[in-house]
Amino acid sequence: MSPTGVTDPRWWRHAVIYQVYVRSFADGDGDGIGDLPGIRSRLDHLARLGVDALWITPFYPSPMADGGYDVADYRDVDPTFGTLDDARGLVADAHALGLRVIVDIVPNHTSAAHPWFQQALTAAPGSPERGRYLFRPGRGDGPPNDWESVFGGPAWTRVEDGEWYLHLFDSSQPDVDWSTPEVRTEYLAVLRFWLDLGVDGFRIDVAHGLVKAEGLPDAGDSDQHGVADTQRLPYFDQEGVHEIYRSWRAVLDSYSPPRVAVAEAWTRDAARTARYVRPDELHQAFNFHYLRADWSAAGLRAVIVDTLAATSPVGAPATWVLSNHDVQRHVTRYGDGPLGLRRARAALLLTLALPGSVYLYQGEELGLPEVLDLPESALQDPIWRRSGFTERGRDGCRVPIPWTREGSALGFGPTGSRPWLPQPEGWSDLSVQAQTGDPASLLELYRTALRLRRDVTPEADLEWLESGPELLVFRHGNLGCAVNFGATAQVTVSGPLLLTSEQCEVDGVKLLLPQDTAAWWSIP
Ligand code: NOJ
């Protein structure tokens, strides 16, 4: 049972939430694809790891053009992943272990296979069926404006009668029109459906994209996704999204205990992200600025300072995330091989020491690297096709988890099954089984750090302690943390050492911290 107990309504403010990418976590029926029964069979791993909740990526009926982020029915389970009863059973099992369950909601677009879009295709221009999406006449022979799909190519596709529809992602993911009242009502009903089934909250896909600028003006840039970090685009982070989340908050608050929501909102800076977590809006937003920071003391310090400065005035907890199913795994980003692993160990202690809530991505506790050499024939991410086969996309961070040393699927599925993406040679040594009980393993470091984190004063402020430019040293309540990015440095610790990411020499209060190493000590 989680120490916070399943009734603590503020659990999310300092929770550690583990992301389950359903297709790649555990395969219960041997078809090579992860599923809900598979997750149920591995919940003990999450309980033993010591997380508070799991967030499960979409498992709804879908043609799987974008790994399930193309939803054809918001109130059911895709047969590949199981049944609604499996979903109920999963929630019950998780709750019995003290784990909460967050599910994904995808409100920016449906699948083209959704009945609404099928009706829109057969209805006439100007009809209410088309009004649930963004159908427009073209400009001359071309699309209505210059918007680009996040996955490459134009964001518009033409239908037989000459109108175009908007899709910020794949052409099989048409954007819905949030100015249509029926759209708003429908998604509120979908929220209630899953809340009534017992889930503890939602992760909101493309939370910054639902509302488009009035009149759908040109973006005016030929590299829209290259500038998305610095400029505001007419289809992202528009003012109108906030009113939607206020109405969602009212629904979440109407349950007892209140349920929570986390926004996937890519914005220019921490201040824009904080607008999604104002007191009457969402509870959390992923901190992608932290994920994007390079491995450097200055870069990480700046993000931490900005994040805390932006979240504290709105009273929301900060969140910290290093990896997810859309980005290169951080072991690889931080230098790959032994260097990347060493930095990932230090990054874990840094991340878990910060005030607020932490999101982990399945497999990071095993130190899984990005798989950079998947055979082209195995690639499924729509980015591969839409980029004209020039960008391999995100499959490299979605390779199925190795659970055991042996077996054709390393325990991901039953013996004899073949995972939907091949697991590299050597992943047997990274398996949960291989790392369990090895005190030098990353998995055991995660388990120890998560256990110790439970004793850290929740809701305490972060206080920077004096250090050189290559060091981050701070106090968070009763926890001291130092991370060294430069040559070996001496750090003064003001209490007993709790944990280090590598072996360190310590002499009384003097700790010798090698490069790319982090330490925790307790402050009485
Ligand atoms: C963000 C999701 O994380 C990603 O996997 C998906 O492709 C897009 N949204 C579109 O739904």
XYZ file of C-alpha atoms and ligand atoms in Angstrom:
535
model
C 0.000 0.000 0.000
C 1.319 3.409 -0.902
C 2.290 5.325 2.258
C 0.153 8.256 1.169
C -2.868 5.923 1.209
C -5.453 5.807 -1.539
C -7.607 8.402 0.149
C -5.085 11.271 0.321
C -6.549 13.805 -2.154
C -3.175 15.560 -2.499
C -1.254 12.415 -3.455
C -0.419 13.729 -6.925
C 1.516 16.750 -5.626
C 4.581 14.672 -4.827
C 3.827 11.412 -6.615
C 6.077 9.326 -8.828
C 4.066 8.216 -11.850
C 5.255 5.441 -14.148
C 4.336 5.594 -17.827
C 3.229 2.312 -19.352
C 3.410 2.319 -23.154
C 0.849 -0.444 -23.488
C 2.089 -1.974 -26.756
C 5.538 -2.566 -25.306
C 5.125 -3.335 -21.606
C 3.901 -6.934 -21.353
C 2.109 -9.228 -23.776
C -0.385 -11.521 -22.061
C -1.707 -13.440 -25.062
C 1.428 -13.992 -27.150
C 0.446 -11.966 -30.232
C 3.651 -9.928 -29.884
C 1.820 -6.778 -28.692
C 1.516 -5.658 -25.080
C -1.981 -5.642 -23.544
C -4.008 -5.006 -20.394
C -3.751 -8.580 -19.049
C 0.025 -8.241 -19.556
C 0.065 -5.064 -17.453
C -1.974 -6.807 -14.743
C 0.560 -9.626 -14.648
C 3.418 -7.173 -14.072
C 1.887 -4.755 -11.568
C 4.025 -6.319 -8.859
C 7.080 -4.809 -10.584
C 5.617 -1.329 -10.169
C 4.651 -1.921 -6.549
C 8.131 -3.226 -5.774
C 9.749 -0.367 -7.673
C 7.922 1.976 -5.333
C 5.938 4.260 -7.637
C 2.569 5.781 -6.692
C 0.679 5.505 -9.954
C 0.808 4.341 -13.532
C -0.223 6.257 -16.612
C -1.310 3.937 -19.421
C -1.103 5.138 -23.045
C -4.241 4.694 -25.237
C -5.728 1.205 -25.369
C -8.992 2.153 -27.113
C -10.260 0.685 -30.416
C -7.975 2.065 -33.093
C -6.583 1.285 -36.543
C -3.161 1.883 -34.854
C -1.946 4.350 -37.452
C -0.223 6.178 -34.575
C 0.134 3.477 -31.953
C -3.388 4.041 -30.596
C -3.307 7.866 -30.572
C -5.876 7.521 -33.356
C -8.990 6.613 -31.406
C -12.020 5.146 -33.180
C -14.134 4.607 -30.035
C -13.460 6.427 -26.766
C -15.526 4.077 -24.629
C -14.076 0.655 -25.313
C -10.858 -1.373 -25.401
C -9.186 -2.490 -28.619
C -9.373 -6.317 -28.886
C -5.571 -6.356 -29.286
C -5.324 -4.926 -25.779
C -8.194 -6.796 -24.097
C -11.703 -5.924 -22.967
C -13.474 -3.394 -20.770
C -13.512 -6.073 -18.072
C -9.720 -6.261 -18.308
C -9.621 -2.482 -17.810
C -11.865 -2.791 -14.733
C -9.746 -5.649 -13.403
C -6.548 -3.686 -13.963
C -7.857 -0.694 -12.030
C -8.995 -2.968 -9.192
C -5.658 -4.829 -9.031
C -3.697 -1.583 -9.107
C -5.792 -0.057 -6.335
C -5.342 -3.178 -4.224
C -1.576 -2.600 -4.497
C -1.950 1.076 -3.570
C -1.253 2.202 -7.146
C -3.416 4.766 -8.863
C -4.275 4.603 -12.546
C -4.191 7.457 -15.044
C -5.415 6.917 -18.596
C -4.814 8.879 -21.765
C -7.474 11.031 -23.380
C -6.950 12.152 -26.981
C -9.211 15.183 -27.552
C -7.376 17.024 -30.344
C -8.236 14.494 -33.025
C -10.105 11.268 -33.598
C -9.150 8.434 -35.894
C -10.471 8.688 -39.429
C -12.239 5.428 -38.556
C -14.306 7.167 -35.836
C -18.033 7.196 -36.769
C -18.044 11.013 -36.633
C -15.417 11.266 -39.351
C -17.046 8.560 -41.444
C -20.308 10.542 -41.258
C -18.448 13.752 -42.151
C -17.007 12.169 -45.273
C -20.421 11.248 -46.645
C -22.096 14.511 -45.553
C -22.130 17.728 -47.594
C -19.859 20.764 -47.086
C -21.396 23.011 -44.422
C -23.282 20.123 -42.754
C -23.301 19.616 -38.946
C -21.391 16.343 -39.527
C -18.519 18.293 -41.116
C -18.834 20.904 -38.381
C -17.348 18.499 -35.833
C -14.056 18.722 -37.733
C -12.164 21.487 -39.505
C -13.243 21.182 -43.130
C -12.493 24.210 -45.315
C -12.389 25.101 -49.017
C -8.859 25.297 -50.434
C -6.973 28.368 -51.646
C -6.861 27.941 -55.383
C -5.632 24.411 -55.936
C -3.801 24.332 -52.642
C -4.741 23.797 -49.000
C -6.555 26.474 -46.941
C -3.345 27.649 -45.237
C 0.350 26.860 -44.785
C 0.123 24.725 -41.633
C 2.433 21.726 -41.407
C 1.718 18.355 -39.844
C 3.867 17.584 -36.797
C 4.681 14.298 -38.548
C 5.829 16.025 -41.757
C 4.099 17.313 -44.883
C 1.028 19.568 -45.068
C -1.566 19.508 -42.276
C -4.439 19.329 -44.789
C -5.869 16.535 -46.925
C -8.414 16.985 -49.694
C -11.576 14.901 -49.895
C -13.474 13.920 -53.029
C -15.788 16.942 -53.183
C -12.800 19.308 -53.051
C -12.922 20.418 -49.383
C -9.864 19.961 -47.183
C -9.715 18.768 -43.573
C -7.134 19.663 -40.978
C -4.893 17.085 -39.298
C -2.026 18.374 -37.194
C -0.713 14.791 -37.094
C -1.298 11.956 -39.581
C -3.958 12.290 -42.277
C -5.769 9.473 -40.444
C -6.029 11.729 -37.340
C -8.481 14.533 -38.284
C -8.584 17.445 -35.801
C -11.953 18.034 -34.175
C -13.475 21.519 -33.968
C -13.663 22.583 -30.331
C -15.872 25.558 -31.139
C -18.701 23.064 -31.789
C -20.768 22.561 -28.599
C -21.438 18.895 -29.350
C -17.679 18.238 -29.316
C -17.349 19.746 -25.850
C -20.266 17.759 -24.483
C -19.008 14.516 -25.946
C -15.535 14.706 -24.402
C -16.980 15.626 -21.002
C -19.072 12.461 -21.265
C -15.968 10.453 -22.170
C -14.193 11.767 -19.077
C -17.129 10.670 -16.945
C -17.196 7.241 -18.568
C -13.630 6.450 -17.440
C -14.020 8.167 -14.077
C -17.101 6.052 -13.402
C -15.051 2.989 -14.304
C -12.685 3.965 -11.508
C -9.646 5.687 -13.014
C -7.835 8.282 -10.916
C -7.118 10.754 -13.671
C -6.116 11.594 -17.223
C -3.093 12.460 -19.270
C -4.334 14.901 -21.905
C -2.824 14.370 -25.333
C -1.836 17.532 -27.264
C -3.470 19.638 -24.559
C -2.069 22.789 -26.161
C -3.622 22.097 -29.572
C -7.392 21.959 -29.172
C -8.165 25.561 -30.097
C -6.920 27.113 -33.329
C -6.512 30.850 -33.981
C -9.645 32.547 -35.337
C -9.766 32.419 -39.138
C -6.978 29.799 -39.301
C -4.281 32.294 -40.386
C -1.022 31.218 -42.038
C 1.801 30.345 -39.687
C 4.122 32.202 -42.041
C 7.129 30.008 -41.464
C 8.512 27.231 -43.564
C 10.041 25.393 -40.609
C 7.117 25.495 -38.194
C 8.211 22.651 -35.989
C 11.762 23.965 -35.896
C 10.506 27.268 -34.439
C 7.849 25.795 -32.145
C 10.168 26.233 -29.146
C 10.535 29.954 -29.623
C 7.431 31.201 -31.414
C 3.748 30.782 -30.918
C 2.024 29.020 -33.769
C -1.646 29.705 -34.672
C -2.557 26.123 -33.830
C -0.803 25.711 -30.483
C -1.150 27.251 -27.022
C -4.112 29.477 -27.904
C -5.978 31.287 -25.142
C -9.214 29.356 -25.761
C -7.839 26.049 -24.450
C -7.951 27.286 -20.863
C -11.705 27.630 -20.762
C -11.990 23.986 -21.844
C -9.802 22.850 -18.961
C -11.838 24.876 -16.497
C -14.876 22.860 -17.525
C -12.891 19.622 -17.215
C -11.689 20.607 -13.754
C -15.287 20.969 -12.603
C -15.955 17.364 -13.652
C -12.777 16.069 -11.987
C -13.648 17.927 -8.786
C -17.154 16.493 -8.740
C -15.705 13.048 -7.842
C -14.679 12.041 -4.369
C -11.762 12.097 -3.892
C -11.225 14.564 -6.735
C -9.538 13.128 -9.808
C -6.527 14.665 -11.536
C -5.299 15.597 -14.996
C -1.869 16.218 -16.473
C -1.383 18.210 -19.658
C 0.861 17.257 -22.510
C 1.463 20.864 -23.475
C 4.570 21.786 -25.418
C 5.086 25.515 -24.909
C 7.814 28.113 -25.300
C 8.712 28.409 -21.636
C 7.850 27.457 -18.085
C 5.636 30.513 -17.651
C 3.394 29.467 -20.573
C 3.235 25.911 -19.227
C 2.225 27.211 -15.784
C -0.918 28.751 -17.287
C -2.308 25.216 -17.720
C -2.032 24.536 -13.979
C -3.715 27.600 -12.555
C -5.911 26.687 -9.578
C -9.116 26.173 -11.573
C -7.475 24.349 -14.479
C -5.360 21.193 -14.619
C -3.310 19.703 -11.810
C -0.048 19.158 -13.621
C 1.707 19.713 -16.931
C 4.721 17.766 -18.131
C 7.925 19.719 -17.813
C 9.368 19.231 -21.281
C 11.887 22.019 -20.692
C 13.594 19.734 -18.168
C 13.547 16.817 -20.610
C 15.080 18.989 -23.314
C 17.901 20.417 -21.200
C 21.431 19.241 -21.962
C 23.450 17.442 -19.336
C 25.080 20.538 -17.841
C 24.961 22.248 -14.458
C 24.057 25.631 -15.964
C 21.360 24.287 -18.283
C 19.641 22.171 -15.663
C 19.906 24.814 -12.970
C 18.245 27.355 -15.278
C 15.332 25.012 -16.024
C 14.856 24.138 -12.353
C 14.897 27.804 -11.327
C 12.475 28.806 -14.111
C 10.142 25.908 -13.394
C 9.860 26.594 -9.689
C 9.483 30.332 -10.288
C 6.629 29.688 -12.731
C 4.728 27.016 -10.800
C 4.896 28.418 -7.298
C 2.746 31.544 -7.911
C -0.086 29.352 -9.245
C 0.274 26.889 -6.360
C 0.893 23.888 -8.606
C 3.610 21.329 -8.017
C 6.421 21.185 -10.547
C 6.811 18.012 -12.593
C 10.031 16.434 -13.807
C 10.385 14.054 -16.730
C 13.427 12.705 -18.563
C 11.941 10.302 -21.111
C 8.677 9.262 -22.726
C 7.460 7.366 -25.779
C 8.016 10.351 -28.097
C 11.661 11.217 -27.433
C 15.033 9.517 -27.591
C 15.720 7.654 -24.350
C 17.855 9.719 -21.998
C 20.668 7.173 -21.563
C 21.318 7.730 -25.273
C 20.723 11.493 -25.191
C 23.230 11.833 -22.381
C 26.044 10.170 -24.331
C 25.024 6.493 -24.681
C 27.046 3.513 -23.449
C 28.756 3.682 -20.043
C 28.807 7.516 -20.070
C 25.071 7.765 -20.748
C 24.336 5.209 -18.062
C 26.520 6.959 -15.499
C 24.745 10.251 -16.213
C 21.338 8.566 -16.080
C 22.191 7.298 -12.583
C 23.121 10.798 -11.470
C 20.083 12.275 -13.248
C 17.816 9.933 -11.307
C 19.049 11.232 -7.961
C 18.777 14.826 -9.178
C 15.243 14.316 -10.484
C 13.926 12.453 -7.461
C 15.357 15.083 -5.122
C 13.424 17.963 -6.690
C 10.177 19.194 -5.145
C 7.025 18.120 -6.958
C 6.035 15.097 -8.975
C 8.136 12.836 -11.214
C 7.165 10.910 -14.342
C 9.197 7.805 -15.227
C 9.030 6.055 -18.584
C 8.932 2.267 -18.673
C 12.386 0.759 -19.142
C 14.328 3.755 -17.862
C 14.706 1.883 -14.568
C 16.560 -0.773 -16.590
C 18.763 1.773 -18.374
C 17.367 0.802 -21.762
C 19.059 2.789 -24.517
C 17.364 4.065 -27.666
C 17.476 1.302 -30.278
C 18.992 3.141 -33.204
C 19.328 0.254 -35.663
C 15.842 -1.238 -35.887
C 15.408 -2.797 -39.331
C 13.527 -0.437 -41.635
C 10.996 -3.157 -42.325
C 10.025 -3.119 -38.621
C 9.395 0.641 -38.325
C 5.761 1.560 -37.659
C 5.850 5.210 -36.580
C 3.917 7.337 -39.122
C 6.824 9.811 -39.036
C 8.886 7.307 -41.051
C 6.374 7.317 -43.919
C 5.345 10.977 -43.728
C 8.952 12.187 -43.754
C 9.454 10.355 -47.055
C 11.485 7.684 -45.207
C 14.104 10.152 -44.005
C 13.243 10.292 -40.278
C 13.076 6.968 -38.477
C 10.665 8.313 -35.866
C 10.035 7.124 -32.341
C 10.052 3.326 -32.506
C 13.561 3.200 -31.011
C 12.222 4.157 -27.566
C 9.259 1.768 -27.832
C 11.033 -1.585 -27.995
C 9.355 -4.163 -25.716
C 10.659 -4.508 -22.174
C 13.013 -7.382 -21.277
C 11.707 -9.035 -18.121
C 13.697 -12.252 -18.013
C 17.117 -13.452 -19.133
C 15.702 -16.281 -21.232
C 12.862 -16.859 -23.669
C 12.193 -15.748 -27.231
C 10.645 -12.477 -26.004
C 12.731 -12.121 -22.806
C 9.568 -12.474 -20.762
C 7.709 -9.698 -22.628
C 5.409 -12.409 -23.975
C 5.073 -16.146 -23.619
C 7.898 -18.323 -24.920
C 7.591 -18.716 -28.659
C 6.044 -15.272 -29.198
C 7.807 -12.562 -31.206
C 7.605 -8.946 -29.990
C 6.270 -6.397 -32.503
C 9.687 -4.709 -32.484
C 12.793 -6.900 -32.138
C 14.691 -6.670 -28.834
C 18.437 -6.139 -29.392
C 21.070 -8.750 -28.585
C 22.310 -8.125 -25.082
C 19.003 -6.975 -23.575
C 18.876 -10.179 -21.585
C 21.499 -8.599 -19.263
C 19.290 -5.508 -18.862
C 16.233 -7.540 -17.889
C 14.413 -7.068 -14.594
C 15.486 -10.580 -13.628
C 19.166 -9.940 -14.392
C 19.284 -6.670 -12.434
C 17.232 -7.755 -9.435
C 19.432 -8.342 -6.409
C 22.536 -6.831 -8.031
C 23.374 -3.861 -5.800
C 25.321 -2.207 -8.622
C 22.372 -2.310 -11.041
C 20.366 0.702 -12.120
C 17.149 -1.090 -11.185
C 18.283 -1.472 -7.577
C 19.325 2.202 -7.543
C 15.783 3.133 -8.633
C 14.259 0.922 -5.937
C 16.471 2.343 -3.196
C 16.063 5.953 -4.290
C 12.274 5.643 -4.542
C 12.126 4.089 -1.077
C 14.264 6.854 0.440
C 12.265 9.553 -1.350
C 9.215 8.550 0.668
C 10.858 10.032 3.751
C 11.575 13.395 2.141
C 9.516 16.264 3.550
C 6.740 16.804 1.003
C 5.925 20.334 -0.157
C 9.198 21.796 1.150
C 10.896 24.503 -0.907
C 14.169 23.964 -2.698
C 17.068 25.942 -1.288
C 20.247 26.270 -3.350
C 23.474 25.794 -1.428
C 26.703 27.435 -2.429
C 28.708 25.568 -5.054
C 31.050 26.006 -8.013
C 29.708 26.365 -11.580
C 30.002 22.652 -12.374
C 27.997 21.563 -9.350
C 24.359 21.639 -8.351
C 23.949 21.504 -4.580
C 20.627 22.055 -2.861
C 18.456 21.223 0.075
C 14.886 20.017 -0.250
C 13.361 19.706 3.214
C 15.321 17.039 5.048
C 17.224 15.936 1.940
C 20.546 17.286 0.676
C 21.521 16.639 -2.946
C 24.680 17.336 -4.923
C 25.383 16.581 -8.582
C 28.819 17.091 -10.077
C 29.137 17.721 -13.816
C 32.876 18.636 -13.770
C 36.132 17.119 -12.480
C 36.064 15.504 -9.011
C 34.911 18.050 -6.447
C 34.698 18.194 -2.688
C 31.236 18.727 -1.225
C 30.418 19.349 2.416
C 27.548 17.198 3.591
C 25.581 18.360 6.590
C 24.265 14.969 7.670
C 24.609 11.223 7.113
C 25.113 10.110 3.531
C 22.054 8.246 2.212
C 22.885 7.264 -1.337
C 25.358 7.965 -4.131
C 25.009 7.184 -7.816
C 28.607 5.823 -7.945
C 31.072 4.815 -5.267
C 32.429 7.905 -3.517
C 35.043 8.568 -0.862
C 33.751 10.232 2.244
C 35.700 11.544 5.215
C 33.456 12.955 7.920
C 31.554 15.802 6.326
C 33.814 15.871 3.273
C 32.533 13.973 0.270
C 34.649 13.550 -2.865
C 32.190 13.567 -5.718
C 33.581 12.322 -9.069
C 32.363 13.673 -12.411
C 28.773 12.800 -13.415
C 27.932 11.587 -9.944
C 25.180 12.551 -7.509
C 24.792 12.104 -3.772
C 21.998 12.361 -1.214
C 22.417 13.008 2.474
C 19.898 13.495 5.179
C 19.548 16.812 6.960
C 18.412 16.463 10.542
C 1.410 13.071 -28.408
C 1.613 11.610 -28.171
O 2.449 11.442 -27.057
C 2.206 11.065 -29.438
O 2.686 9.752 -29.279
C 1.191 11.159 -30.536
O 1.770 10.756 -31.750
C 0.694 12.606 -30.687
N 0.417 13.241 -29.442
C -0.561 12.653 -31.504
O -1.640 12.121 -30.778
